[in-house]
Coordinates of C-alpha atoms in Angstrom, one line a residue:
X1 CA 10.5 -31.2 -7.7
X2 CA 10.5 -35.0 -8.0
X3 CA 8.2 -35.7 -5.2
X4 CA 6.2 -33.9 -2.4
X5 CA 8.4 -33.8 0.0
X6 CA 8.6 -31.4 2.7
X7 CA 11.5 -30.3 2.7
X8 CA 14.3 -28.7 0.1
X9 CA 18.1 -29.2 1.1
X10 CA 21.2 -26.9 -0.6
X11 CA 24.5 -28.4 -0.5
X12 CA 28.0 -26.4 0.0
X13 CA 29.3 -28.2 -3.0
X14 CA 26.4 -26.3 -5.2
X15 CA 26.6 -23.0 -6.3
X16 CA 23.6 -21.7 -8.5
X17 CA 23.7 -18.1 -9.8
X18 CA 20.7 -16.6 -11.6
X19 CA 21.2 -13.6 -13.9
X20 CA 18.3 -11.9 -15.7
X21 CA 19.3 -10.2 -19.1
X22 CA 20.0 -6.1 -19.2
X23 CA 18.1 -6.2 -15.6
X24 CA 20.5 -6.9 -12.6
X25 CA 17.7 -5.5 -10.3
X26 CA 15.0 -7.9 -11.5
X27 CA 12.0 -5.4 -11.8
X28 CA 10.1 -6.5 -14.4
X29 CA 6.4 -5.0 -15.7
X30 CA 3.4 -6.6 -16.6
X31 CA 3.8 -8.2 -20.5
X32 CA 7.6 -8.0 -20.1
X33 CA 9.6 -10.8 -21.6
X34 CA 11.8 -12.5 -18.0
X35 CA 15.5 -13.7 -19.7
X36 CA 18.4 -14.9 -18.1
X37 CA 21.0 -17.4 -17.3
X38 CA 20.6 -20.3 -15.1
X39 CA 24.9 -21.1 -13.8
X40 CA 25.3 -23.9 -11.9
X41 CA 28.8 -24.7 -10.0
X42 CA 29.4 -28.3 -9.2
X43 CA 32.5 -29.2 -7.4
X44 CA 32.0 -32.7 -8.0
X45 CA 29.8 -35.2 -10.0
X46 CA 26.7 -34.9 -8.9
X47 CA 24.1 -37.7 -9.2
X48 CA 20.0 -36.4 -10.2
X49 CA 17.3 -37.7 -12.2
X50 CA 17.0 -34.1 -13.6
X51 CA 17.6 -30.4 -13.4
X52 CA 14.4 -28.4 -13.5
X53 CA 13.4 -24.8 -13.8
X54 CA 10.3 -23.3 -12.4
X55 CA 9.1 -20.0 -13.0
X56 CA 5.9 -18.9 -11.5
X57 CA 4.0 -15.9 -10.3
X58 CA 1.2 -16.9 -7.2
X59 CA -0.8 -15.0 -5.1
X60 CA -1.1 -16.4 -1.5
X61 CA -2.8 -15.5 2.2
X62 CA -2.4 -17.2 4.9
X63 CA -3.7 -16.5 9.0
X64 CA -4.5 -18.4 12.1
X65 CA -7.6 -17.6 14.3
X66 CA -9.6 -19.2 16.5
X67 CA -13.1 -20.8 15.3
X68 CA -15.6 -22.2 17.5
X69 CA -16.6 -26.3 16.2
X70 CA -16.4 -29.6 17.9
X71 CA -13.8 -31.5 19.7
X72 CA -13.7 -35.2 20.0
X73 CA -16.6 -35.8 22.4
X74 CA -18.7 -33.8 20.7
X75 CA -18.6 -30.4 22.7
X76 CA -18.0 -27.3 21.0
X77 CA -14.5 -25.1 21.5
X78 CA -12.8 -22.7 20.3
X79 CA -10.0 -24.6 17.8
X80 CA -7.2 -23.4 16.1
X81 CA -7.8 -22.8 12.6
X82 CA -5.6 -22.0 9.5
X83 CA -7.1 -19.6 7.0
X84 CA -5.4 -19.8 3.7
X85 CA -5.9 -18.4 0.1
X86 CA -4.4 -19.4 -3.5
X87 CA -4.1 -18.0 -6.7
X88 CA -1.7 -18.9 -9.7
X89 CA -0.9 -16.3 -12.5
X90 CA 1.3 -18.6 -14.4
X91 CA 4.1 -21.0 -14.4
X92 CA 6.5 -22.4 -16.4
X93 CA 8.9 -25.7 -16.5
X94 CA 11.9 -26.7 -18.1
X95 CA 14.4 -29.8 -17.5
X96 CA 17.7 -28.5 -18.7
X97 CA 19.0 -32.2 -17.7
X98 CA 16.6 -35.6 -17.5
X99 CA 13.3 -35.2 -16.7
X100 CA 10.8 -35.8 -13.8
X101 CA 10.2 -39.7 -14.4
X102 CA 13.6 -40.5 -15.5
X103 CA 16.4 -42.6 -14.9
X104 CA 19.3 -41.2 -12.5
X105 CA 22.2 -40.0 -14.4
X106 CA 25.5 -38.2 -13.5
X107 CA 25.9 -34.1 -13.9
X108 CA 29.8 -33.8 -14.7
X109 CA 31.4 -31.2 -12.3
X110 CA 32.2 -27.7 -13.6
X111 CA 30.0 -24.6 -14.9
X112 CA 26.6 -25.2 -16.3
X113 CA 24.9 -22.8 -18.2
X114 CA 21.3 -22.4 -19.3
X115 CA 19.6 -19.7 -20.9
X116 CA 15.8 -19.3 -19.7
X117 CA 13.1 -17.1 -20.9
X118 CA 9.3 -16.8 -19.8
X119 CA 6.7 -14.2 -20.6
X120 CA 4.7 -12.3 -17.9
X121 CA 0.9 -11.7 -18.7
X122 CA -0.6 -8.4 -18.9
X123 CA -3.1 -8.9 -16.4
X124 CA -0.5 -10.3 -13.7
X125 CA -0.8 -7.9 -10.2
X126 CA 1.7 -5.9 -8.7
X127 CA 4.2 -8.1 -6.2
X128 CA 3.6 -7.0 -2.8
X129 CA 4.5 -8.3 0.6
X130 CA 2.3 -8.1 3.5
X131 CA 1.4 -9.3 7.3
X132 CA -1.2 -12.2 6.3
X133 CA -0.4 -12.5 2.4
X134 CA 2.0 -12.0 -0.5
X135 CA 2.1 -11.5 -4.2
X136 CA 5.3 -13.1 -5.7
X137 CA 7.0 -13.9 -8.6
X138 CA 10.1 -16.7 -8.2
X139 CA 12.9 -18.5 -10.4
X140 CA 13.1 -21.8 -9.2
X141 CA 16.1 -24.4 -9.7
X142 CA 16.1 -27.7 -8.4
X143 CA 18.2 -30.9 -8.6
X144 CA 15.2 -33.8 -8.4
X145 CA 16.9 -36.8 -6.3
X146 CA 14.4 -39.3 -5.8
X147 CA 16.1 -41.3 -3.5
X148 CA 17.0 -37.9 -1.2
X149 CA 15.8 -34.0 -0.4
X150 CA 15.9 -31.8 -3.7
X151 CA 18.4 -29.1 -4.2
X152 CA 16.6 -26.3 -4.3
X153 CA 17.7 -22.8 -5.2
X154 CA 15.4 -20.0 -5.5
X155 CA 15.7 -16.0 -6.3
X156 CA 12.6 -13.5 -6.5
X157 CA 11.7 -10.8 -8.8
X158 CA 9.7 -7.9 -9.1
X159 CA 6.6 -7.4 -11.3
X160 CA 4.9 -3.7 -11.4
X161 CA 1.6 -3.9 -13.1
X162 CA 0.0 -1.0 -15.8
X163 CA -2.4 1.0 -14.6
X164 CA -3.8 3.5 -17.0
X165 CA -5.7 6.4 -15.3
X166 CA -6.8 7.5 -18.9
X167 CA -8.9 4.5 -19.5
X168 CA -11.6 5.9 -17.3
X169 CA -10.4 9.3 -17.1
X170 CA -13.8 10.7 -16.4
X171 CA -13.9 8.7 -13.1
X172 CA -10.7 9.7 -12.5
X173 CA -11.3 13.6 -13.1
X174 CA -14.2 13.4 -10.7
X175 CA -13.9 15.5 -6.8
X176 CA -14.0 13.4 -3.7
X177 CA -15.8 15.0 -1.0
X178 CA -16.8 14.2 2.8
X179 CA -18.9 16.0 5.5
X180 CA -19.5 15.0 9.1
X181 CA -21.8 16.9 11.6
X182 CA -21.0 16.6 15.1
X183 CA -23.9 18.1 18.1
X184 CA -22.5 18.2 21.4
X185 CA -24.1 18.4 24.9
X186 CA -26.6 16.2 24.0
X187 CA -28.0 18.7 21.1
X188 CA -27.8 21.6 23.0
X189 CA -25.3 23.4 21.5
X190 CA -24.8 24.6 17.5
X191 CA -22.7 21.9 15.0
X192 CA -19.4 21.5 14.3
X193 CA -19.3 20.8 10.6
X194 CA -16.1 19.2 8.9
X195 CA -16.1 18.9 4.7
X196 CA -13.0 17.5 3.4
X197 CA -12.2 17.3 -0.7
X198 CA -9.7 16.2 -3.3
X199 CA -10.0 18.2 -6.9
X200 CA -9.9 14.6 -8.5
X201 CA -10.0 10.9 -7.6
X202 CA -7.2 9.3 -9.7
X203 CA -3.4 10.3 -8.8
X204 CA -0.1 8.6 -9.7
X205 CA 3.1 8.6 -8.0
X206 CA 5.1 12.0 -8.6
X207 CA 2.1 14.0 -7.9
X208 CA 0.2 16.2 -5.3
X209 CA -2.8 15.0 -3.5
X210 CA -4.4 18.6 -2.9
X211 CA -7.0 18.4 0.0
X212 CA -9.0 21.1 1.3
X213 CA -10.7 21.1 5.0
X214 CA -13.4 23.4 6.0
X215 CA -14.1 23.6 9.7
X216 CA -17.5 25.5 10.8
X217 CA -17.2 25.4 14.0
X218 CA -20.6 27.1 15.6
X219 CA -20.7 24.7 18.7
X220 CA -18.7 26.0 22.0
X221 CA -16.0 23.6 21.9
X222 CA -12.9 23.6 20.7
X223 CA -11.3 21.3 18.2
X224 CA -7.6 20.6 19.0
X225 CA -6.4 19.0 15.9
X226 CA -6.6 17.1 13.1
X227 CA -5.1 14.4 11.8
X228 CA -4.4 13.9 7.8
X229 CA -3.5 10.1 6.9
X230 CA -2.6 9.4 3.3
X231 CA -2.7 5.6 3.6
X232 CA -3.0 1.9 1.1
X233 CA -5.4 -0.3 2.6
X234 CA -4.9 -4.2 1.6
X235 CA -7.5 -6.6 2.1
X236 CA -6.2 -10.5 2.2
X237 CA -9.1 -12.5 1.9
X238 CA -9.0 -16.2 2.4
X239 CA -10.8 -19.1 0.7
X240 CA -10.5 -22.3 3.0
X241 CA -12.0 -23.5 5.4
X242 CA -14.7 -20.6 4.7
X243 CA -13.9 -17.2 3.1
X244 CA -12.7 -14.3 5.7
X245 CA -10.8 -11.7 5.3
X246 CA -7.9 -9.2 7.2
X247 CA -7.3 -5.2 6.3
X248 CA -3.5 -4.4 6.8
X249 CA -2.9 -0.7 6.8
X250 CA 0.0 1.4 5.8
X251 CA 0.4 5.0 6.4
X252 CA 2.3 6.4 3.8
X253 CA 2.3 10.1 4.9
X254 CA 0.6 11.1 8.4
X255 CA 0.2 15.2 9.4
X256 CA -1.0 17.3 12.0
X257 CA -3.1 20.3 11.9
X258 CA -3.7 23.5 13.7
X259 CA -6.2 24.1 16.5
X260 CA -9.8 25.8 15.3
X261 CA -11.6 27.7 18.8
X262 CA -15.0 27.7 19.4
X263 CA -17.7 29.7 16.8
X264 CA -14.6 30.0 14.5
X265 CA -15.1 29.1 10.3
X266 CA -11.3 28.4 9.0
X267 CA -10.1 26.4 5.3
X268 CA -6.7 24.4 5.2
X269 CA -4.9 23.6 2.4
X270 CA -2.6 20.4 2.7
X271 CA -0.4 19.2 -0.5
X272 CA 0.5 15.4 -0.5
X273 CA 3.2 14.2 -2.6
X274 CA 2.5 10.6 -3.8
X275 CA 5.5 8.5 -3.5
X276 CA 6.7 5.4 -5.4
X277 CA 4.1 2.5 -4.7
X278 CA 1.6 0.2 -6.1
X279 CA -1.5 0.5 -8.2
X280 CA -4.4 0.1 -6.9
X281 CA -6.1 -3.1 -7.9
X282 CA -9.4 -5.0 -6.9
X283 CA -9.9 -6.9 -10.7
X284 CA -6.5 -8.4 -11.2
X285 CA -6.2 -10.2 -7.9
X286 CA -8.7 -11.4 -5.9
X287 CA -7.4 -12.3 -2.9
X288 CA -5.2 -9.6 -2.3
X289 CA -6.8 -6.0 -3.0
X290 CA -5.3 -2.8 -2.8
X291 CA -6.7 1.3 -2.4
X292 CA -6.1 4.3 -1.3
X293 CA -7.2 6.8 0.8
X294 CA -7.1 10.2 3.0
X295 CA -8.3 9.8 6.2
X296 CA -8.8 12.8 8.6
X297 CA -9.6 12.5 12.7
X298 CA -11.3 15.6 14.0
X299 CA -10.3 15.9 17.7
X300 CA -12.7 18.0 20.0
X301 CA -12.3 18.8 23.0
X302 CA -13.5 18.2 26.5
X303 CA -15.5 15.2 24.4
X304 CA -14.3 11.4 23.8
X305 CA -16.6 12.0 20.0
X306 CA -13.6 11.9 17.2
X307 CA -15.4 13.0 13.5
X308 CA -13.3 10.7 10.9
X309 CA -13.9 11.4 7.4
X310 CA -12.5 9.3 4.5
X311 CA -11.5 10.3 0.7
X312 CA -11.0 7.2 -1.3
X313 CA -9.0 7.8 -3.9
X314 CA -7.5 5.7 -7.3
X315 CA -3.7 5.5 -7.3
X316 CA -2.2 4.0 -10.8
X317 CA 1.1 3.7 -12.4
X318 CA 0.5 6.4 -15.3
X319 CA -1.5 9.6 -14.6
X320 CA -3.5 11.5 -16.6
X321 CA -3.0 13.8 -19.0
X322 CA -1.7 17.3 -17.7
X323 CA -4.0 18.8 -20.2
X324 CA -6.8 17.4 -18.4
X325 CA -5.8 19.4 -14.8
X326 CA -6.8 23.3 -13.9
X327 CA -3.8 25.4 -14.5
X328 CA -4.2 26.8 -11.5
X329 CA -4.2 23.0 -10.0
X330 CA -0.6 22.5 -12.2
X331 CA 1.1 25.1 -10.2
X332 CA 0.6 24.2 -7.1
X333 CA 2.3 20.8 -8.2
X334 CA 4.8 22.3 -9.4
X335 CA 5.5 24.4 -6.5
X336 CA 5.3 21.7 -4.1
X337 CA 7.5 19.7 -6.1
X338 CA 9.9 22.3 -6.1
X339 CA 9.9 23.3 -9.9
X340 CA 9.8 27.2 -10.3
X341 CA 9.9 28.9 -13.8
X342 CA 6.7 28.8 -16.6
X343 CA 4.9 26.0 -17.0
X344 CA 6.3 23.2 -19.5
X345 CA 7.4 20.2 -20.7
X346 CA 10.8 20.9 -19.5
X347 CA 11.7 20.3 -15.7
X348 CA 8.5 17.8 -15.6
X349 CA 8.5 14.0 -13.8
X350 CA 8.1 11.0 -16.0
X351 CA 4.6 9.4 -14.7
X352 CA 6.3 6.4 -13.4
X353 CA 9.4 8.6 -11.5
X354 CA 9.4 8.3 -7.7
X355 CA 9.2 11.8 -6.3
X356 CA 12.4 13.5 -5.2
X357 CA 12.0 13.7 -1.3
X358 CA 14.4 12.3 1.2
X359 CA 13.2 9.1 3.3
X360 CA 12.0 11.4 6.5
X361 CA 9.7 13.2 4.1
X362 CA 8.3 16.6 3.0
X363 CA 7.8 19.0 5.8
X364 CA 3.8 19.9 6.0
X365 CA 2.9 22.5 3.1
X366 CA -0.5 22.8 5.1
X367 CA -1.8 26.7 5.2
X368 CA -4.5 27.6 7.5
X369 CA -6.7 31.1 6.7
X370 CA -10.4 32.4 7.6
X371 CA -13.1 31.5 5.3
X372 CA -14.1 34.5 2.9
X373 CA -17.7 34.9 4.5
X374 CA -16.8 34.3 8.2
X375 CA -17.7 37.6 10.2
X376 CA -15.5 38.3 13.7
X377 CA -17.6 37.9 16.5
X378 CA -15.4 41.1 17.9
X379 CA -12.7 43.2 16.5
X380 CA -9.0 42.1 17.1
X381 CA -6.5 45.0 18.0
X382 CA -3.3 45.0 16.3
X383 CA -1.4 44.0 18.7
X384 CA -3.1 41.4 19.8
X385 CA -0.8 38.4 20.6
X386 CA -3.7 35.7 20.3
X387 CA -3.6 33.9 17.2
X388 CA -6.9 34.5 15.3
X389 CA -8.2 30.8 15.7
X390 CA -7.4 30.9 19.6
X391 CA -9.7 33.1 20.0
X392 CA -12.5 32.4 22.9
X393 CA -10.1 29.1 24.3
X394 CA -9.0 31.1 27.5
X395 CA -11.6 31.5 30.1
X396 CA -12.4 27.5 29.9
X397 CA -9.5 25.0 30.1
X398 CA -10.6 22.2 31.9
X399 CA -8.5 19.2 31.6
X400 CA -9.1 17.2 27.9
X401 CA -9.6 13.5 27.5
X402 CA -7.1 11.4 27.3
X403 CA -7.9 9.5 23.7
X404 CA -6.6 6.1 25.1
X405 CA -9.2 6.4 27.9

């Protein structure tokens, strides 16, 4: 705009239309070429020192909290400070009439049309939207008065950023595990013992997030559930008045699984399907970071401990190879992506394709089954009613914690 001013105005005798070439969505990717058309309506003569287009990608975070310093007399309180955070990708500017230090001239009314074009860098981040922070990418068009507030007209796009699992596919192809050991009774009674594991770290959307769980339960309490989060975790990190930072998370898939008694060993098998999201990214932004995760919460009971164990995984925008996976790994994708029939190019997802499940989500593919070397404490007759894992949980039912205690 001409000058800093504070404020932008539109007027009802503007109309400004912004169309991007061959895209009418305006989803761009990284080293993508933005085109378009800047159309302008004027009902009337308008009066400007210029008509000016801005196209810029930014990075921004932005909080209030409280932080402890001086007042006017000298004694410390708590004041309230804004935390904020900046960072420019690039930017662009074109005067398609006058120029910033110009004279004032008259814009005839009628149609005015401009043709615009700006190139994206490869390294620019993913656009993303969140509670203390943003990543965005704008077309700017304003009609620089001096004398008065700009017109100012202003339409977003989308940028998607590359992310190559194959450049560090050995990273990538690597397990995650995590194992927590829980005593109860202050030590007096045998471990619970949780180990949680992915088959591989790096995943794209479009495909299956395999987890196994193994629950060795030898104490004499009963675990009640547990909880499966697949969730992006973005950091906003702030750079005045002193560098701080705020974790957002989003749960992008949340189950529930089955009960495990007392001195009972069982495995479960839960299939994630990855949806259509963001990369992550701690390199091309660095005040807005993104990963991933699977989080589990162990729930005993008759005990206010909770067991979480983590998985952090990589999530990017092109997978790896399928000739890189177990075969035995590829059809359980397939199966829980619903394709039957022999393995093959045919029937398969493009790496980029957003999985085809409806907005409520996949129903739980989570299987539950004894360990191989797990011995019965006693035999079970067949028509026993009591599910092997409720075994023992009877006799002793006093009442369980209440987790918001």
């Amino acid at each position: 705009m001409g000058k800093d001013k504070t404020k932008n105005k539109s007027s009802k005798h503007i109309k400004c239309d912004v169309q991007f070439d061959d895209n009418p969505q305006g989803i761009f990717r990284a080293g993508d070429t933005v085109s378009g058309t800047i159309e302008i309506q004027l009902e009337k003569p308008k009066k400007c020192r210029g008509i000016a287009l801005r196209i810029n990608g930014f990075a921004s975070t932005s909080w209030h909290a409280k932080v402890k310093g001086p007042d006017d007399k000298g004694k410390t309180k708590n004041k309230k400070t804004n935390f904020n955070g900046r960072e420019d990708y690039f930017g662009s500017i074109t005067y398609f009439v006058g120029s910033d230090v110009g004279n004032p001239l008259e814009v005839p009314a009628g149609v005015h049309r401009y043709p615009f074009s700006c190139v994206i860098p490869q390294t620019a981040p993913s656009s993303k939207e969140g509670k203390y922070g943003h990543i965005r990418y704008v077309v700017k068009v304003s009609l620089e008065r001096p004398w008065k507030y700009d017109h100012v007209f202003q339409v977003p796009f989308l940028v998607k950023s590359h992310a190559d699992l194959s450049v560090a596919q050995d990273r990538m192809l690597l397990p995650t595990k995590a194992e927590m050991v829980q005593s109860f009774y202050f030590g007096l009674t045998d471990p619970l013992i949780v180990t949680a594991s992915t088959p591989r770290t790096g995943y794209a959307p479009g495909e299956v997030i395999e987890v196994t769980i193994h629950v060795n339960n030898q104490s004499s309490v009963d675990v009640r559930g547990i909880t499966i989060k697949f969730q992006r975790i973005d950091t906003f990190i702030s750079q005045v008045p002193v560098v701080q930072q705020h974790l957002e998370h989003t749960v992008m898939e949340e189950r529930t699984i089955g009960r495990v008694a007392r001195r009972n060993d069982a495995v479960f098998e839960e299939n994630i399907l990855i949806g259509s999201t963001v990369p992550s990214d701690d390199e091309r932004c660095k005040i807005i970071q993104t990963r991933y995760e699977v989080e589990l919460l162990v729930r005993p009971v008759r005990s206010r401990k909770k067991m979480i164990l983590t998985l952090p995984l990589v999530i990017g925008s092109v997978g790896l190879p399928s000739t890189l996976y177990p075969m035995q790994m590829l059809a359980k994708e397939r199966a829980a992506l619903g394709m039957d029939g022999p393995m093959g190019v045919e029937g398969a997802l493009p790496p980029e394709s957003p999985p085809p499940y409806p907005d409520d989500g996949q129903p739980s593919t989570s299987r539950a089954f004894l360990a191989e070397d797990s011995t019965p404490t006693a035999p079970v007759p067949d028509d026993a009613k009591e599910h092997e894992f409720e075994k023992g949980s009877e006799p002793y039912t006093p009442r369980d914690f209440d987790e918001n205690e």
